[in-house]
XYZ file of C-alpha atoms in Angstrom:
578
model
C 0.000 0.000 0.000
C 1.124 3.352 -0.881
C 1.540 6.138 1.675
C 1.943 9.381 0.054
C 1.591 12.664 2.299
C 1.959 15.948 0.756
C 3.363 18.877 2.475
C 2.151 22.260 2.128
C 3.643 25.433 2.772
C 2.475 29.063 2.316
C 4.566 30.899 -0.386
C 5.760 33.856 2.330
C 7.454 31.415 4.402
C 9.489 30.313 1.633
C 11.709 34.010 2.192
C 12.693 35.945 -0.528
C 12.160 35.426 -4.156
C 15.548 34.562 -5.766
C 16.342 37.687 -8.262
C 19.946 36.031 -10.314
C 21.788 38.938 -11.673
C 25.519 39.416 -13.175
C 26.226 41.401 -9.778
C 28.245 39.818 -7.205
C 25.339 41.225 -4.288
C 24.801 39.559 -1.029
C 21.775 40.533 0.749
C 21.783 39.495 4.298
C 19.516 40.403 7.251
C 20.805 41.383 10.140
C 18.588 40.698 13.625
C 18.483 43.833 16.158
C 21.144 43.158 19.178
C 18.979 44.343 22.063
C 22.267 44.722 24.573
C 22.858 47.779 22.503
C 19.634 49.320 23.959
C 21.588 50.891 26.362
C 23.799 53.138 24.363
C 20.386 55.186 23.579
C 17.847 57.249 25.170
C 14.137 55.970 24.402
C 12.070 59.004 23.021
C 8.138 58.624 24.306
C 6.113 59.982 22.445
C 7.607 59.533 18.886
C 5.728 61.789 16.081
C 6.574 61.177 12.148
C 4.415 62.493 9.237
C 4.160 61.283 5.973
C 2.770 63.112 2.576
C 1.469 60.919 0.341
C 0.004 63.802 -1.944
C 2.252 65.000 -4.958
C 4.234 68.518 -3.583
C 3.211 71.477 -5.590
C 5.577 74.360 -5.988
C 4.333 77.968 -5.170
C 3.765 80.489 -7.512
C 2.721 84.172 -7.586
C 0.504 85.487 -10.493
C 1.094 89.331 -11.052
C 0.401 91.990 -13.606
C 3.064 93.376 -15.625
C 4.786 96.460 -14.180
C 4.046 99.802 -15.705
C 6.503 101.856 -17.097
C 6.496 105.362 -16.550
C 8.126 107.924 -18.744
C 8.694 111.339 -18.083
C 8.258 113.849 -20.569
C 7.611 117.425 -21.325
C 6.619 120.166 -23.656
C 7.788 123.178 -24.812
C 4.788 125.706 -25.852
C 5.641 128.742 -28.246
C 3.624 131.371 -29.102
C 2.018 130.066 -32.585
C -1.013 129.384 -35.007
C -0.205 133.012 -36.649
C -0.835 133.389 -40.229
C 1.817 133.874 -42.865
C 1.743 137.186 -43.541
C 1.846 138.236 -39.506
C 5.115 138.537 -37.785
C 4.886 137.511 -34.756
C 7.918 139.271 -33.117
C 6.457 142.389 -34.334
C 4.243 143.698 -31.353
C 2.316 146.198 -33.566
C 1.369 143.600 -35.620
C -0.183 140.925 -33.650
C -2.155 143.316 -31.421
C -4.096 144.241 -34.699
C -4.186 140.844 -35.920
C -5.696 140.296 -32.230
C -8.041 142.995 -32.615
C -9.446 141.600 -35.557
C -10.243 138.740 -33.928
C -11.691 139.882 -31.172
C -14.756 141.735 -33.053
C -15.624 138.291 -34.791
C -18.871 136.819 -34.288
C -17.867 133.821 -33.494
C -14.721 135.002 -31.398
C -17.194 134.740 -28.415
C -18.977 131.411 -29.555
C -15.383 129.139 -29.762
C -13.892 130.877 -26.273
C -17.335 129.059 -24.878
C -16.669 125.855 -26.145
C -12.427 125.502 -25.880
C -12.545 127.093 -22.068
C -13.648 124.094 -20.494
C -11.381 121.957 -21.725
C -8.748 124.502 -21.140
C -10.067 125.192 -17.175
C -10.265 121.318 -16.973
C -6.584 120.726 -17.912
C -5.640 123.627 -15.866
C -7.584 122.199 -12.718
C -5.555 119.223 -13.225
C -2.098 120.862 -13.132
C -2.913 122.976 -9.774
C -3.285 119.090 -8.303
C -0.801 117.925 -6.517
C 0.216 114.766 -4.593
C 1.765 115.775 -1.337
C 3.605 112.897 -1.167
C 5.377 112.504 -4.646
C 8.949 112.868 -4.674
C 9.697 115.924 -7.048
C 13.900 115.414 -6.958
C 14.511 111.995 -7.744
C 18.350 112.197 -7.498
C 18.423 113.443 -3.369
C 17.500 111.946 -0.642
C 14.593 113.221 1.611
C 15.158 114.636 4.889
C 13.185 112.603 7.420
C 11.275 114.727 9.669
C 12.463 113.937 12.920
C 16.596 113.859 12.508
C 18.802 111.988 14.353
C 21.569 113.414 16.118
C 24.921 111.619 16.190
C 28.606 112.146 15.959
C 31.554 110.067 15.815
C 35.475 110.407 15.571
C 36.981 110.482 12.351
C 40.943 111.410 13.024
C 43.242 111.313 16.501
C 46.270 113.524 16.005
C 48.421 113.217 19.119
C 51.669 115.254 20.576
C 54.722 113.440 18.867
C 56.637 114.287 22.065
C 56.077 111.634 25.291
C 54.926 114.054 28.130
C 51.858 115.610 27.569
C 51.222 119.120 26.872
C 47.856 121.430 27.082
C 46.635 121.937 23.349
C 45.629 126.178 23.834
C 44.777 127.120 20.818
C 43.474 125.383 17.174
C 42.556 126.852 13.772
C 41.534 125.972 10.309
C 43.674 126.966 7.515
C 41.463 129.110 4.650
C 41.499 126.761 1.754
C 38.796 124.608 2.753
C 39.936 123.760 5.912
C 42.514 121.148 4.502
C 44.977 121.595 7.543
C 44.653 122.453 10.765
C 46.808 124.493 13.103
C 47.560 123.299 16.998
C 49.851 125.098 19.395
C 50.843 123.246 22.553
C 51.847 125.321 25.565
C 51.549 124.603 29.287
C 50.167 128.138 31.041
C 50.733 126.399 34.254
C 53.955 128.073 35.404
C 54.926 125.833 38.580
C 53.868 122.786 36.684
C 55.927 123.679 33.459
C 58.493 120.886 33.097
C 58.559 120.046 29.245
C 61.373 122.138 27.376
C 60.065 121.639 24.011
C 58.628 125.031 22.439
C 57.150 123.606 19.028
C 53.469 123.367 17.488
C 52.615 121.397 14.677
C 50.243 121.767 11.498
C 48.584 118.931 10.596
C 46.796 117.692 7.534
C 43.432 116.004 8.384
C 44.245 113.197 5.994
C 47.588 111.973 7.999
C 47.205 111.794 11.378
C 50.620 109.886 12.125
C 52.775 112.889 11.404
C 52.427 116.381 10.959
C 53.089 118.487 7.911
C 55.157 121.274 9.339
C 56.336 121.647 12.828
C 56.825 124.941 14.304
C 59.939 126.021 16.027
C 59.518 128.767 17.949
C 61.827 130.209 20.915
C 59.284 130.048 23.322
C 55.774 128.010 23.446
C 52.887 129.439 21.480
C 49.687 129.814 23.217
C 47.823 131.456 20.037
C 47.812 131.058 16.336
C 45.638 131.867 13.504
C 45.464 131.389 9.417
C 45.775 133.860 7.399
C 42.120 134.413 6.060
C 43.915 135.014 2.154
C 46.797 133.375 2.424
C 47.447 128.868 3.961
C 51.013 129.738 4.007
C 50.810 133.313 6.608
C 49.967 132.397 10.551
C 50.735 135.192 13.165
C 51.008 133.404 16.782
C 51.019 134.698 20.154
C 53.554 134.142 22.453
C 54.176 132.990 26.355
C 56.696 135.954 26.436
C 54.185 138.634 25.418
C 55.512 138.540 21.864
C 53.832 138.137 18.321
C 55.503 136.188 15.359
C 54.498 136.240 12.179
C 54.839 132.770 10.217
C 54.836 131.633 6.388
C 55.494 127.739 6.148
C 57.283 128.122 2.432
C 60.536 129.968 4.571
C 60.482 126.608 7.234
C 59.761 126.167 10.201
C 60.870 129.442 12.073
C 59.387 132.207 12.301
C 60.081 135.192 10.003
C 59.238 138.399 12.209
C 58.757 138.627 15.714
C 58.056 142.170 17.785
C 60.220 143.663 20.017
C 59.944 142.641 24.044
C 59.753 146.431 24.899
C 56.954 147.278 23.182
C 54.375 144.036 23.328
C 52.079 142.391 26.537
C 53.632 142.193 29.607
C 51.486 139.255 29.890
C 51.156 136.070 27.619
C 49.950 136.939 24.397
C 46.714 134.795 24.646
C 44.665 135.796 21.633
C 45.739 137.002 17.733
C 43.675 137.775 15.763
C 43.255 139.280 11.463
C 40.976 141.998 10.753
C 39.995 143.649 7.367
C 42.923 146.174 5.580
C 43.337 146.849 2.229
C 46.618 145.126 2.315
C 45.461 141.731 4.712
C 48.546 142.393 6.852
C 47.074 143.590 9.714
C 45.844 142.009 13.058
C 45.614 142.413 16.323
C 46.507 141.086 20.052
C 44.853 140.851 23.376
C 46.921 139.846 26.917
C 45.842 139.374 30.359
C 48.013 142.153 31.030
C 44.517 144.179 29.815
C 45.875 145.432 26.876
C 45.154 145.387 23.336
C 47.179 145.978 20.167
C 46.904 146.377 16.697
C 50.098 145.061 14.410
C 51.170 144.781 10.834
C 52.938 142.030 9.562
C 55.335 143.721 7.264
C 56.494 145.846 10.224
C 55.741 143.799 13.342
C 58.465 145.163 15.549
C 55.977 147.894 17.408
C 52.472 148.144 17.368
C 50.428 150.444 15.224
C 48.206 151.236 18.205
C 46.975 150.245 21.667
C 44.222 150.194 24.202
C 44.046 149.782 27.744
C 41.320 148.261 29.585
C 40.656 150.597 32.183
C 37.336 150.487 33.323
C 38.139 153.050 36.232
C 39.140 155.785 34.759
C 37.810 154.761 30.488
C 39.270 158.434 29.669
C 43.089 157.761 30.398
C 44.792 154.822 30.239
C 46.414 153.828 32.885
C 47.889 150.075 32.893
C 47.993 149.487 36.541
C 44.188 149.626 36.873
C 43.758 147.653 33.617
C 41.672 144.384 33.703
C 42.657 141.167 32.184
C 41.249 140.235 28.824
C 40.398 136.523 28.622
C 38.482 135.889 25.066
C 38.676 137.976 22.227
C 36.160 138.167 19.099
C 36.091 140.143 15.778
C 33.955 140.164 12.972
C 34.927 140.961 9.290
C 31.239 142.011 8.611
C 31.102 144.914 11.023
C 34.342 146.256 10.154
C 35.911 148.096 12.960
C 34.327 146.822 16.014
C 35.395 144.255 18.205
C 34.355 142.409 21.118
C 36.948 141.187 24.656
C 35.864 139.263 27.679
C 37.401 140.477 30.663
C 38.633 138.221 33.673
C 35.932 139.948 36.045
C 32.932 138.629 34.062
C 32.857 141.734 31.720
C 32.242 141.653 28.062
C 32.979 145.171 25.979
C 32.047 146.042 22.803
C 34.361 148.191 21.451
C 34.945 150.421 18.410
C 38.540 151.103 16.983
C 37.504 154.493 15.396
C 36.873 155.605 18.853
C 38.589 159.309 19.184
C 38.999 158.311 23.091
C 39.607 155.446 25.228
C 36.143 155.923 26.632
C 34.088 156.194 22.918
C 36.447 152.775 22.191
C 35.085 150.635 24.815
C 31.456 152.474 25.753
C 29.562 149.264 25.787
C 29.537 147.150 28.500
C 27.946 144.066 29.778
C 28.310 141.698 32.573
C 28.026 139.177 30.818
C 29.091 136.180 33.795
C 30.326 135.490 37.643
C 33.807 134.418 36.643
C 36.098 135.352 33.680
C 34.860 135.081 30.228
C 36.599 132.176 28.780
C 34.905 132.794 25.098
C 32.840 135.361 22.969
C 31.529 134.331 20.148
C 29.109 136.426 17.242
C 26.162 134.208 15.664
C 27.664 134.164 11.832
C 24.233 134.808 10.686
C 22.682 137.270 13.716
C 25.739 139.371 14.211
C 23.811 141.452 16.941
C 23.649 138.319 19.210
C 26.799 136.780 20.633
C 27.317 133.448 23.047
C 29.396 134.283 26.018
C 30.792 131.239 27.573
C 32.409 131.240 31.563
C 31.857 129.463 34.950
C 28.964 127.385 34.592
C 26.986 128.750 32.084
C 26.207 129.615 28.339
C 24.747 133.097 27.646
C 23.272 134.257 24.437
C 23.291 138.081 24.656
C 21.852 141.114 22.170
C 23.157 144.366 21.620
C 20.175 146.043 22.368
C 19.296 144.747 25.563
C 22.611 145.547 27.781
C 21.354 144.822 31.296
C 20.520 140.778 30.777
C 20.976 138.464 28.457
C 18.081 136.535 26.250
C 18.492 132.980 27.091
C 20.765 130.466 28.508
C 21.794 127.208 29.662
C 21.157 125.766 32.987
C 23.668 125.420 35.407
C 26.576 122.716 34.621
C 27.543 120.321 37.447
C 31.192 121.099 35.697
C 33.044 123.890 34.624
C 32.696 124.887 30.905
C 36.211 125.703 29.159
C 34.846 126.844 25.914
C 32.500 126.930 23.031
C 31.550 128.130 19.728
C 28.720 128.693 17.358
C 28.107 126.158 14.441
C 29.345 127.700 11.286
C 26.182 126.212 9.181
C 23.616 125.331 11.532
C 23.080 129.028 13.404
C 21.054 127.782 16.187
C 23.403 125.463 17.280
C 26.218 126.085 19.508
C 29.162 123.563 21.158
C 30.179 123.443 24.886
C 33.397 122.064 26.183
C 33.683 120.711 29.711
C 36.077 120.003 32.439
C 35.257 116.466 32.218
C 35.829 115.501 28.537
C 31.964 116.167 27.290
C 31.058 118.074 24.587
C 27.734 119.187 24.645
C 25.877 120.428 21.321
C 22.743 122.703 21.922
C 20.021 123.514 19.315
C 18.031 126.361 19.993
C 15.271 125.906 18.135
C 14.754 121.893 19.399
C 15.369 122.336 22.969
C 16.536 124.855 25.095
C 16.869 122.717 28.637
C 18.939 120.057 27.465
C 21.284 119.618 25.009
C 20.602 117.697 21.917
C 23.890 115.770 22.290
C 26.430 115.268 24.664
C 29.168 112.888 23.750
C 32.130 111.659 26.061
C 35.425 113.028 24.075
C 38.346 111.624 26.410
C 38.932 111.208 30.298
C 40.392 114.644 30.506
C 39.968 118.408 30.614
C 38.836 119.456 26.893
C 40.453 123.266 26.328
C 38.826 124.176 22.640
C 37.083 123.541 20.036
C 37.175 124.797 16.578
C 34.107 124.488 14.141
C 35.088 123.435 9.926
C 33.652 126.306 8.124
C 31.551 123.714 5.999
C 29.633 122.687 9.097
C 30.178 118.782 9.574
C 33.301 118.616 11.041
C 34.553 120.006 14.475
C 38.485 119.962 15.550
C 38.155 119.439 19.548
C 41.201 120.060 21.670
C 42.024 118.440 25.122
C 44.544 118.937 28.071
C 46.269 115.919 26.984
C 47.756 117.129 23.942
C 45.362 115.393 21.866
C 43.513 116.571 18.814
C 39.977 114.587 17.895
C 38.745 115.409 14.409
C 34.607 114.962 14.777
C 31.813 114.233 12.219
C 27.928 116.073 13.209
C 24.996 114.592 12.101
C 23.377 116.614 8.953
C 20.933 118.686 10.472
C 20.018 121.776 9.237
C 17.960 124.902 11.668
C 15.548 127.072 10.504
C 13.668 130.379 12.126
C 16.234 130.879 14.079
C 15.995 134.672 13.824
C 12.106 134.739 15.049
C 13.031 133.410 18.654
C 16.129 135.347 18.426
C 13.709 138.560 17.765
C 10.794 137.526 20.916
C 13.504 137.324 23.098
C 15.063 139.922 22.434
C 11.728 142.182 22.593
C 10.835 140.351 25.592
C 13.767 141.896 27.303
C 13.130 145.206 25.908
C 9.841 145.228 27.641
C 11.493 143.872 30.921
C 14.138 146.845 30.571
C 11.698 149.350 30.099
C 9.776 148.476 33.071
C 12.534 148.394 35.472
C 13.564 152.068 34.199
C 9.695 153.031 35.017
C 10.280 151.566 38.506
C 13.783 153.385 38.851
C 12.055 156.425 37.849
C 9.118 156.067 40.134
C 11.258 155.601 43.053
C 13.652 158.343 42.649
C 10.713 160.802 42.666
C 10.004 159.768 45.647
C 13.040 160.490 47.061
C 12.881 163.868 45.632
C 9.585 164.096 47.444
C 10.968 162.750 50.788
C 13.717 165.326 50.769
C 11.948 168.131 50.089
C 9.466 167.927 52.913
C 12.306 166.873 55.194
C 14.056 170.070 53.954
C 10.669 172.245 54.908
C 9.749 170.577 58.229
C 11.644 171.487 61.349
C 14.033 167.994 62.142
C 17.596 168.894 61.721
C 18.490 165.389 60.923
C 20.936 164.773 57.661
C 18.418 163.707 54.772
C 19.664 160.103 54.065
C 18.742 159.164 50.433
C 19.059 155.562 49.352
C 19.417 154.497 45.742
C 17.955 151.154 45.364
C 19.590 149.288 42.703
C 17.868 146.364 40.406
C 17.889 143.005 42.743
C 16.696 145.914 45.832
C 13.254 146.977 43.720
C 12.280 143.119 42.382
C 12.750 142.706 46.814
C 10.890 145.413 47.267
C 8.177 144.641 44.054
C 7.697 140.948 45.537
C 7.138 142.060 49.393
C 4.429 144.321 48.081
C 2.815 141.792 45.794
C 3.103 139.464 49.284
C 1.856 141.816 51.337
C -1.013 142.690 48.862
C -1.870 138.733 48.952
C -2.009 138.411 52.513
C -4.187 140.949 52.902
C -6.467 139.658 50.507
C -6.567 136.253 51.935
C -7.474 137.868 55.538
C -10.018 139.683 54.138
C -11.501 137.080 52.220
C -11.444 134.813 55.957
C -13.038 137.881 58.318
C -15.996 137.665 55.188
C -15.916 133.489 55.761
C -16.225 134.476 59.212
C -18.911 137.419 59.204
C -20.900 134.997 57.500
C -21.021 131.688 59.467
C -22.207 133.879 62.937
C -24.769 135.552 60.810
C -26.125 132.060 59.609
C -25.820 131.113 63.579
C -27.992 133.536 64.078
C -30.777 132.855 61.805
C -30.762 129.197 63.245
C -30.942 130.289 66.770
């Protein structure tokens, strides 16, 4: 008997089908070892996505751009007939004439002006926000105010030494003159007398050092000529300079007849010939010089403001700043070492008429004066802890200024662009920039220089750039943000007005109160008392006292008046109730 079993098996337990190929391939499979579980960290929950849709790309659908073309047109006067000139004025106003008295002259005007007005209408529209100038930038409305170093130009020499005195040379401020001199007398230890002149492109070494005999605490370009400087000297001297001939100087004045002092300020003025300048000291005198004979002086003032009819030089007071500008001509203004500020006029016949105007302009010396370059009737008057902005008509205060500074200020100048804004230099190494017309609290910017005293500054006559000077012989070249001022001279004028009116009130006061005195003497003089008549002259702080008690008093007796009526009136409502 046959046995026959037959043995089944499902086709997936067979394994994988055989594929033969050329390639020597050997596919293997390789069971997970689960020892190695423990060289990885188990992540619970585990989230995967899948797409099984076909991935479209993204596109956008647009119109095509339209172009724009500017264009314009040039209208002439035309549409005359042949036989009319038209450049012959006669001629067309007869051929207009003509016209005119046609019937239908009237009829076509009807018909072509509304057309005309329409096109017309369209013109005077205009989009307030279309940009007219396509090749400038706009200015953005609110402007941001920023500065930053551009150039360092230090002392070549080791020790330090005090940078007194800086200035721009006249073609368009390519160079820029520094003198170095220490004023300190018991702290002057360096020997070496020279001052450079540097080019703002190369700040690693200067292009012409100065050899002088002694140090120069003052030197200024020549407004016509880069080559000509005249400098001040520690000795009381002035030296006239011109950098083609080296590096010496090529005149210098005789000691007998120049400052007894340092020779702290030079300055040019307008001649005929552009030789001329002139030189303040603190010795309180000023003199006027010419560089083609610079051994004396062509004429000198003292600062006497005791006796302002003779000059005598022992009561003379110290001049500290001196300004002058080539507008005006002859007149010039010095800051005094008491806190004075004259305004004086060369063509003076006397020492009086020369320096008649007067104000006190601050508590301490004036350290600078400086003319608006716009507003030549107001001037900036820099000392002790303030900034004061002064006018020539109003002499007895001044018609705005800064709040007090925690430090001392040690200069400043106006901007030579930007006539509502003015620099401040500070015992601290802060510059301070203050714009009129955006604040007049604050200033707008105040940027750390260096850790030191700051002595100067000096403004680029194109407005962007400021040369800053500090105490440790170091020069910083600065960049302003481009931010022009307007209406400067309105707030100028309403301040200036303002004080007017304050002026003229305090003369009605002064005149108010002296004829009462006149009254008080006389009937002292008729009544029988033999006591000395004792008349007191009150002076401006003594009649604001005096205004303010009264306007205290006044209020006080109001207020007690205004309580006995309280008063009177609760016993009188007592009274109805009882």
């Amino acid at each position: 008997m046959d046995v026959q079993y037959i043995y089944t098996k499902n086709r997936s337990q067979f394994g994988k089908w055989c594929d033969f190929s050329d390639y020597d391939k050997i596919e293997i499979d390789i069971k997970s070892d689960r020892t190695l579980i423990n060289n990885f960290i188990r992540l619970d929950p585990v989230t995967q996505g899948s797409q099984y849709d076909k991935i479209y790309s993204a596109h956008e659908v647009n119109t095509n751009t339209a172009t724009f073309k500017e264009s314009g047109m040039h209208h002439v006067e035309g549409g005359w007939p042949k036989d009319i000139n038209m450049h012959d004025l006669e001629q067309t106003v007869r051929y207009r004439r003509k016209i005119e008295k046609d019937e239908m002259y009237i009829h076509t005007m009807l018909q072509l002006l509304p057309q005309m007005e329409h096109c017309i209408l369209q013109n005077n529209a205009c989009n307030i926000y279309e940009q007219y100038f396509h090749d400038t930038e706009p200015t953005p409305l609110v402007q941001r105010t920023f500065s930053r170093t551009l150039n360092v130009y230090r002392d070549i020499i080791p020790m330090k030494r005090p940078i007194t005195h800086l200035s721009w040379s006249p073609d368009q401020g390519t160079r820029l003159a520094v003198s170095y001199c220490n004023t300190d007398f018991k702290k002057s230890t360096i020997h070496s007398n020279c001052s450079y002149i540097w080019d703002i492109e190369n700040p690693n070494n200067p292009f012409v050092t100065l050899k002088p005999f002694c140090p120069i605490v003052s030197m200024e370009y020549s407004p016509k000529d880069s080559n000509t400087l005249v400098s001040g000297l520690m000795s009381g001297q002035v030296a006239s300079w011109d950098i083609r001939r080296g590096s010496d100087p090529v005149d210098v004045s005789s000691i007998e007849d120049s400052h007894h002092d340092l020779c702290n300020k030079v300055l040019w003025i307008n001649s005929k010939t552009g030789t001329e300048f002139f030189s303040a000291s603190k010795d309180g005198q000023i003199k006027w010089w010419d560089t083609r004979k610079i051994q004396s002086p062509m004429e000198s003032l003292v600062i006497d403001l005791v006796k302002s009819e003779e000059q005598n030089i022992d009561n003379a007071t110290g001049i500290s700043a001196l300004q002058f500008e080539p507008s005006i001509g002859t007149r010039f203004m010095c800051g005094l070492e008491n806190g004075m500020v004259i305004s004086g006029n060369r063509k003076g016949k006397t020492p009086g008429e020369k320096i008649a105007t007067r104000f006190k302009a601050q508590y301490g010396p004036v350290i600078s004066v400086e003319r608006n370059p716009t507003f030549v009737k107001n001037f900036l008057t820099v000392g002790d802890w303030t900034a004061r902005i002064w006018s020539e008509d109003c002499r007895e205060s001044c018609i705005a200024w800064t709040p007090g500074h925690r430090e001392l200020l040690t200069g400043g100048a106006w901007s030579t662009t930007r006539f509502s804004v003015f620099f401040l230099t500070k015992i601290d190494g802060t510059l301070d920039v203050w714009d009129l017309l955006v604040q007049q609290d604050a200033p707008v910017l105040s940027v750390k220089i260096c850790d030191g005293p700051l002595t100067c500054i000096r403004p680029h006559e194109q407005g962007q750039l400021a040369a800053v000077a500090g105490k440790n012989g170091t020069t910083y070249l600065l960049e302003f943000a481009e931010a022009l001022s307007r209406r400067l001279f309105q707030l100028l004028d309403r301040e200036t007005r303002r004080e007017k009116v304050i002026e003229a009130k305090n003369r009605e006061i002064r005149l108010k109160m002296k004829s009462v005195r006149v009254e008080v003497d006389i009937d002292s003089h008729d009544g029988s008392s033999n006591m000395k008549n004792i008349s007191y002259k009150p002076n401006r702080d003594d009649q604001l006292i005096i205004q303010c008690e009264q306007e205290y008093e006044a209020a006080l007796e109001t207020e007690i008046a205004r309580h006995a009526a309280m008063d009177d009136n609760e016993i009188n409502n007592n009274h109805l109730h009882n």
